[in-house]
GROMACS .gro file of C-alpha atoms in nm:
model
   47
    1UNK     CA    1   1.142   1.463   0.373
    2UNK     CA    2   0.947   1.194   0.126
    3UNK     CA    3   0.794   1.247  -0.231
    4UNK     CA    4   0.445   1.383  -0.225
    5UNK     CA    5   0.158   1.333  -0.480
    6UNK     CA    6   0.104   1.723  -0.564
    7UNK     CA    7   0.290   1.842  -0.297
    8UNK     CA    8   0.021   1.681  -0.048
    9UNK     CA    9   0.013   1.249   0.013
   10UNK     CA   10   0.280   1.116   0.092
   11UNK     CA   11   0.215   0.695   0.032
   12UNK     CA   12   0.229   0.484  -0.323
   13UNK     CA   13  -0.188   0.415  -0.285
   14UNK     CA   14  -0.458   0.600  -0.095
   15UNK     CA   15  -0.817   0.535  -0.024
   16UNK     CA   16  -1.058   0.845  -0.056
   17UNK     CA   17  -0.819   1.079  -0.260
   18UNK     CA   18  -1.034   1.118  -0.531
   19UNK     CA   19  -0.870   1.430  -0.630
   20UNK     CA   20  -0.506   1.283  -0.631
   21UNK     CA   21  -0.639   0.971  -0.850
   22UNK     CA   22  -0.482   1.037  -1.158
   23UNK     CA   23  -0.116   1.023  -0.969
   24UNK     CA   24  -0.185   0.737  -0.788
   25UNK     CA   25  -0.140   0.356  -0.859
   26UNK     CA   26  -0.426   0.119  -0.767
   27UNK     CA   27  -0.249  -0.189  -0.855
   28UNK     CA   28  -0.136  -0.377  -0.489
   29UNK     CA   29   0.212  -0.492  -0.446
   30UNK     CA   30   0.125  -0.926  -0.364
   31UNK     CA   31   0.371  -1.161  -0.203
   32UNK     CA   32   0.317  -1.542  -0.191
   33UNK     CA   33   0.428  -1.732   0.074
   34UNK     CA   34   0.412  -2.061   0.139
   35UNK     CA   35   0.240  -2.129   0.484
   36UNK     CA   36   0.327  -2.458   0.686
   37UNK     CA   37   0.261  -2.547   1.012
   38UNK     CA   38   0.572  -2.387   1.215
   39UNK     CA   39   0.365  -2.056   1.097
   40UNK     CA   40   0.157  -1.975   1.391
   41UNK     CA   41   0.003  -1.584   1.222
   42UNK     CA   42  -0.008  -1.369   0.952
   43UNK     CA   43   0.039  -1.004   0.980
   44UNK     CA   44  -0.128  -0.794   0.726
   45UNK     CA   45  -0.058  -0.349   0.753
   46UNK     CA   46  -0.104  -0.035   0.613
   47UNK     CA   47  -0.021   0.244   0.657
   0.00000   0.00000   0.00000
């Protein structure tokens, strides 16, 4: 089992929660990385 926003979502930021958006953060987590050329794609997700 996994924390839940009032007992319901179950992820650190949602889209469309409206009534969940006083628990929820909408600052994103950002990683830099330094792209050369041996990096042939990027992967973005979310869950």
């Amino acid at each position: 089992d996994v924390p839940r926003v009032n007992g319901q979502l179950a992820v650190a930021r949602a889209f469309g929660d409206q009534n969940l958006k006083a628990h929820l953060s909408s600052e994103p987590d950002v990683r830099l990385v330094q792209v050369n050329s041996g990096i042939e794609f990027v992967i973005l997700a979310s869950d």
